[in-house]
Amino acid sequence: MRNPPFSLRTTPYGGRGLFATEPIPKETLLITCKSPYATVILKKFRKEVCGYCFAYAFEARRNTWNVKLDEGNVGVWFCKGECRDAWSIEQNVEGLQGLMNASIEKLLKAMKEPKSRTPLPVESMRPEDITLQVHDLAWQNAEEMYARPRCPPPYLNELELDTVRFLVSAIIRRYFEDKNPLITASFSWTALLELQNNELPNIRSKPYMLDSHLRIYGFLRIAMVPALQPYVNTSEMVRAILARDQGNTFGLWDMATTGDSEMLGWNCSPNVRKQRIQKALCFFTTRDVDVGEELCTNYVDVKDEVTQRRDELSRNWYFDCACKRCHEELEMGKKSSTLVDLTGGTEVVQC
């Protein structure tokens, strides 16, 4: 089997990235992520997107798919029987996905929307004061509260419930790995933990998300079937997944991809593009790449102007873009806003 035309190296700006080890022609397939480690199709699209291959019903000139599991509706629809059967083998391990979907639906009926919401202390704190110790204490309190017998389920909105389903898919995947340690998967729990942990930056930028994450954990712990209960007796696994979902996701609604693709760098003039082919995510070069060049893709619309791109990257991916294009456009902006007169003085001109 031929070695890939790239290697993982430390980048000049910190962290790791993929660099070409030989000339790579345009349109070369670099990476294929056969399937995500965890996935969820948002509830409002569930009948329109195949639960296995992610095919869209509208592409087949249909409004919805109508293939479901024979044992009853567990909240997943498929484009054809082959996808249903493959999903049952790969993702509905020991029927656990179906059991969890049923448990979640049952618990929904016990949920009560509160008349008001009490903000957590972190929501009034300065970002720099939200430390890992503050964060750990909030999670410890949640573990203790939701471990109490007959603890009522916290109220979740639709997006939070879809996050619960996203976490369930990851936990079932981990359960399968633990029961079948000799089976080599395309991506493992150990590899997932190597992805960037964005837990603290995420909560510092959006402190209200901590309350949401704690309630999601509480609901999941109460809903969990016995076989999977050990994975939520503490919040460790849930925190690990949520910390890596932020900033490590390429989306089909919400699709956490994994593997070498997550080591691709960012550049506002990318040399790699992504293309979904059924459930796989494939990455191709967009031009000829020279030896030693870093392989980079894009997370935001590169047609946006420089300040908009950098703001979105800072808010959602927790880094300040310092690529060559951003540097040149920022410098160009500075020059266009300053007029140097013949005497050597400067006058600031608003452009």
XYZ file of C-alpha atoms in Angstrom:
351
model
C 0.000 0.000 0.000
C 1.436 3.368 -1.056
C 2.351 5.815 1.705
C 0.403 9.101 1.697
C 2.188 12.063 0.029
C 2.241 14.007 3.297
C 3.454 13.724 6.881
C 2.422 15.136 10.252
C 4.812 17.808 11.496
C 4.941 20.629 14.011
C 3.940 23.907 12.385
C 6.031 27.110 12.674
C 3.117 28.809 14.465
C 2.457 26.024 16.999
C 0.441 22.824 16.901
C 0.664 20.162 14.209
C -0.233 20.053 10.540
C 0.074 17.961 7.386
C 2.906 18.851 4.995
C 3.555 17.576 1.463
C 6.507 15.160 1.266
C 6.444 15.072 -2.543
C 4.900 17.146 -5.354
C 1.131 16.600 -5.310
C -0.840 17.258 -8.525
C -4.119 19.170 -8.598
C -7.274 17.118 -7.814
C -5.334 14.408 -5.940
C -7.449 12.544 -3.389
C -5.518 13.008 -0.141
C -7.766 11.736 2.630
C -10.974 9.745 2.856
C -12.854 9.729 6.166
C -15.089 6.716 5.687
C -17.482 7.705 8.432
C -17.661 10.154 11.342
C -17.020 9.013 14.913
C -20.262 10.603 16.051
C -23.156 11.984 14.095
C -26.676 13.318 14.389
C -29.213 14.461 11.842
C -31.235 17.296 13.298
C -34.811 16.337 14.083
C -36.406 18.594 11.475
C -34.338 16.913 8.718
C -34.562 13.342 9.990
C -37.079 12.129 7.412
C -35.274 13.942 4.588
C -31.744 12.575 5.152
C -30.825 8.891 5.091
C -29.659 7.807 8.533
C -26.827 5.736 7.055
C -25.474 7.256 3.823
C -26.837 10.803 4.399
C -28.485 10.941 0.973
C -30.950 13.813 0.583
C -34.524 12.935 -0.365
C -34.871 16.044 -2.521
C -32.019 14.833 -4.756
C -34.247 11.846 -5.563
C -37.170 14.263 -6.137
C -38.891 13.131 -2.968
C -40.012 14.981 0.116
C -39.031 12.276 2.616
C -37.618 8.769 2.868
C -39.995 6.055 4.056
C -37.782 3.051 4.895
C -37.702 2.371 8.652
C -36.596 -0.455 10.910
C -38.905 -3.466 10.862
C -39.170 -3.502 14.667
C -40.753 -0.071 14.703
C -39.849 3.572 14.340
C -36.781 4.523 16.367
C -36.460 7.950 14.820
C -34.282 6.999 11.840
C -35.267 6.906 8.170
C -33.365 5.409 5.232
C -33.246 5.804 1.472
C -33.262 2.035 0.873
C -33.308 -1.297 2.650
C -29.556 -1.825 2.183
C -28.823 1.335 4.180
C -31.248 0.257 6.905
C -29.546 -3.147 7.178
C -26.031 -1.644 7.217
C -27.071 0.864 9.901
C -28.489 -1.946 12.033
C -25.148 -3.774 11.925
C -22.760 -0.823 12.276
C -24.611 1.723 14.405
C -27.436 -0.086 16.170
C -25.036 -2.351 18.092
C -27.048 -4.866 20.168
C -30.094 -2.735 19.420
C -28.717 -0.012 21.715
C -29.389 2.917 19.382
C -33.025 1.925 19.131
C -33.292 1.411 22.891
C -31.708 4.806 23.558
C -33.976 6.570 21.075
C -36.989 5.013 22.799
C -35.649 5.970 26.238
C -35.111 9.572 25.140
C -38.637 9.813 23.720
C -40.071 8.423 26.955
C -38.119 10.886 29.094
C -39.302 13.778 26.936
C -42.796 13.273 28.326
C -41.512 13.865 31.873
C -39.766 17.124 30.977
C -41.265 20.355 32.295
C -40.246 23.729 30.963
C -39.294 26.042 33.844
C -41.026 29.403 34.179
C -37.674 31.116 34.538
C -33.996 30.273 34.341
C -31.378 31.052 36.976
C -28.039 31.900 35.291
C -24.911 30.112 36.459
C -22.269 32.247 38.229
C -19.900 31.912 35.242
C -22.330 33.890 33.087
C -21.532 37.044 35.024
C -17.787 36.405 35.238
C -15.064 37.925 33.120
C -13.652 35.423 30.586
C -10.224 35.446 32.233
C -11.828 34.514 35.574
C -13.457 31.384 34.132
C -10.712 28.909 35.017
C -10.557 25.142 34.663
C -11.139 24.890 38.435
C -14.377 26.887 38.142
C -15.419 24.685 35.257
C -14.579 21.433 37.083
C -16.585 22.496 40.128
C -19.699 23.145 38.014
C -19.432 19.674 36.490
C -18.828 18.063 39.867
C -22.003 19.665 41.226
C -23.940 18.414 38.190
C -22.673 14.863 38.709
C -23.830 14.902 42.315
C -27.230 16.395 41.508
C -28.105 13.999 38.677
C -26.895 10.969 40.663
C -29.737 11.452 43.151
C -32.540 8.879 42.965
C -35.650 10.015 41.075
C -33.978 13.215 39.938
C -36.350 14.830 37.420
C -34.985 15.318 33.893
C -33.832 18.856 33.068
C -35.638 20.721 30.335
C -33.900 20.670 26.937
C -34.758 22.500 23.736
C -34.756 20.748 20.369
C -31.119 21.497 19.587
C -30.021 20.267 23.011
C -31.965 17.045 22.486
C -30.162 16.556 19.184
C -26.892 17.045 21.075
C -27.986 14.230 23.410
C -28.492 12.001 20.355
C -25.088 13.051 19.025
C -23.465 12.000 22.307
C -25.356 8.684 22.280
C -23.887 7.815 18.874
C -20.363 8.422 20.229
C -20.980 6.421 23.418
C -22.319 3.451 21.455
C -19.256 3.631 19.201
C -17.008 3.590 22.281
C -19.002 0.671 23.735
C -18.454 -1.302 20.517
C -14.707 -0.549 20.615
C -14.434 -1.707 24.215
C -16.249 -4.978 23.482
C -14.261 -5.647 20.299
C -10.710 -4.410 21.001
C -9.174 -6.476 18.189
C -11.326 -4.896 15.478
C -9.474 -2.026 13.790
C -11.807 0.889 13.176
C -11.208 3.789 10.774
C -11.041 6.033 13.821
C -10.817 5.288 17.526
C -11.653 6.889 20.840
C -7.941 7.312 21.526
C -7.506 9.168 18.246
C -10.516 11.356 19.006
C -8.881 12.455 22.254
C -5.893 13.703 20.248
C -8.077 16.374 18.653
C -7.883 19.892 20.022
C -9.705 20.352 23.326
C -11.722 23.599 23.087
C -13.741 23.236 26.298
C -12.419 26.308 28.129
C -12.218 28.678 25.116
C -15.779 27.739 24.187
C -17.200 28.485 27.645
C -15.173 31.672 27.990
C -16.601 32.991 24.728
C -20.128 31.648 25.343
C -20.547 31.157 29.121
C -24.253 30.334 28.753
C -23.198 27.088 27.030
C -22.010 25.608 30.323
C -25.565 25.540 31.672
C -26.701 23.877 28.448
C -23.940 21.257 28.607
C -24.702 20.428 32.242
C -28.389 19.926 31.501
C -27.557 17.801 28.450
C -25.369 15.598 30.650
C -28.094 15.339 33.290
C -30.739 14.317 30.770
C -28.390 11.773 29.176
C -27.466 10.250 32.526
C -31.129 9.767 33.460
C -32.052 8.392 30.025
C -29.105 6.005 29.712
C -29.874 2.294 29.381
C -28.026 -0.059 31.816
C -25.455 -1.346 29.298
C -24.206 2.200 28.659
C -24.612 3.592 32.172
C -20.897 3.190 33.112
C -19.985 5.754 30.439
C -21.980 8.515 32.157
C -21.506 7.745 35.848
C -19.017 10.597 35.660
C -19.059 13.463 33.180
C -15.595 12.676 31.799
C -16.668 11.146 28.488
C -19.426 13.664 27.783
C -17.028 16.543 28.471
C -14.389 14.997 26.216
C -16.804 14.742 23.284
C -18.318 18.201 23.711
C -14.852 19.739 24.063
C -13.799 18.318 20.707
C -17.054 18.875 18.877
C -16.421 22.619 19.107
C -13.901 23.624 16.464
C -13.289 20.086 15.159
C -16.402 19.610 13.076
C -17.166 19.581 9.369
C -20.905 19.690 9.099
C -23.659 17.708 7.589
C -26.096 19.256 10.009
C -23.711 18.177 12.750
C -21.153 15.627 11.733
C -17.998 15.195 13.775
C -15.336 14.018 11.374
C -12.141 12.447 12.472
C -8.747 11.195 11.347
C -6.109 12.990 9.303
C -8.676 15.523 8.068
C -8.719 17.168 11.478
C -4.965 17.811 11.121
C -5.477 19.885 7.972
C -4.540 23.491 8.559
C -6.558 26.575 7.801
C -5.734 29.090 5.087
C -7.824 31.787 3.436
C -6.248 30.634 0.155
C -6.727 26.882 0.693
C -5.017 24.210 -1.386
C -7.443 21.471 -0.254
C -11.225 21.175 -0.679
C -13.659 18.768 0.927
C -16.389 16.814 -0.819
C -18.943 14.501 0.739
C -19.466 11.246 -1.165
C -22.322 9.441 0.570
C -21.233 9.046 4.216
C -17.540 9.573 3.461
C -15.815 12.944 3.507
C -13.077 13.212 0.879
C -10.342 15.836 0.602
C -8.781 16.807 -2.738
C -6.028 19.252 -3.684
C -7.296 22.373 -5.477
C -3.952 23.052 -7.225
C -0.470 21.597 -7.596
C 1.229 21.479 -4.176
C 4.995 21.713 -3.758
C 7.140 19.690 -1.349
C 7.102 21.232 2.133
C 3.802 23.111 1.690
C 1.259 22.755 4.454
C -2.051 21.232 3.371
C -4.845 23.618 4.285
C -8.599 23.776 3.855
C -11.197 26.407 4.743
C -13.786 26.537 7.532
C -15.523 29.795 6.584
C -16.428 31.479 3.307
C -13.119 32.702 1.869
C -15.005 35.203 -0.279
C -15.802 37.242 2.846
C -13.650 40.262 3.561
C -10.694 39.861 5.906
C -12.160 41.257 9.145
C -15.320 39.149 8.765
C -13.308 35.966 8.146
C -11.010 36.563 11.104
C -13.899 37.420 13.419
C -15.766 34.222 12.541
C -12.646 32.096 12.974
C -11.944 33.686 16.347
C -15.528 33.173 17.585
C -16.093 29.647 16.323
C -12.645 28.071 15.934
C -10.766 29.939 18.679
C -7.757 31.200 16.740
C -6.638 34.410 15.046
C -5.870 33.722 11.411
C -2.343 34.785 10.461
C -2.227 33.376 6.930
C -0.390 35.237 4.148
C -3.616 36.446 2.534
C -4.959 37.885 5.798
C -1.633 39.602 6.469
C -1.548 41.141 2.988
C -5.181 42.289 3.112
C -4.753 43.800 6.581
C -1.638 45.659 5.430
C -3.459 46.838 2.341
C -6.283 48.097 4.552
C -3.839 50.061 6.695
C -2.256 51.687 3.638
C -5.634 52.622 2.160
C -6.702 54.306 5.401
C -3.568 56.457 5.743
C -2.573 59.265 3.368
C 1.030 60.458 3.572
C 1.426 64.130 2.543
C 4.435 65.637 0.809
C 5.783 67.116 4.069
C 5.986 63.755 5.721
C 2.968 64.237 7.975
C 0.048 61.837 8.048
C -3.633 62.355 7.877
C -6.093 59.598 8.767
C -8.708 59.189 6.077
C -11.839 57.104 6.675
C -12.340 54.834 3.666
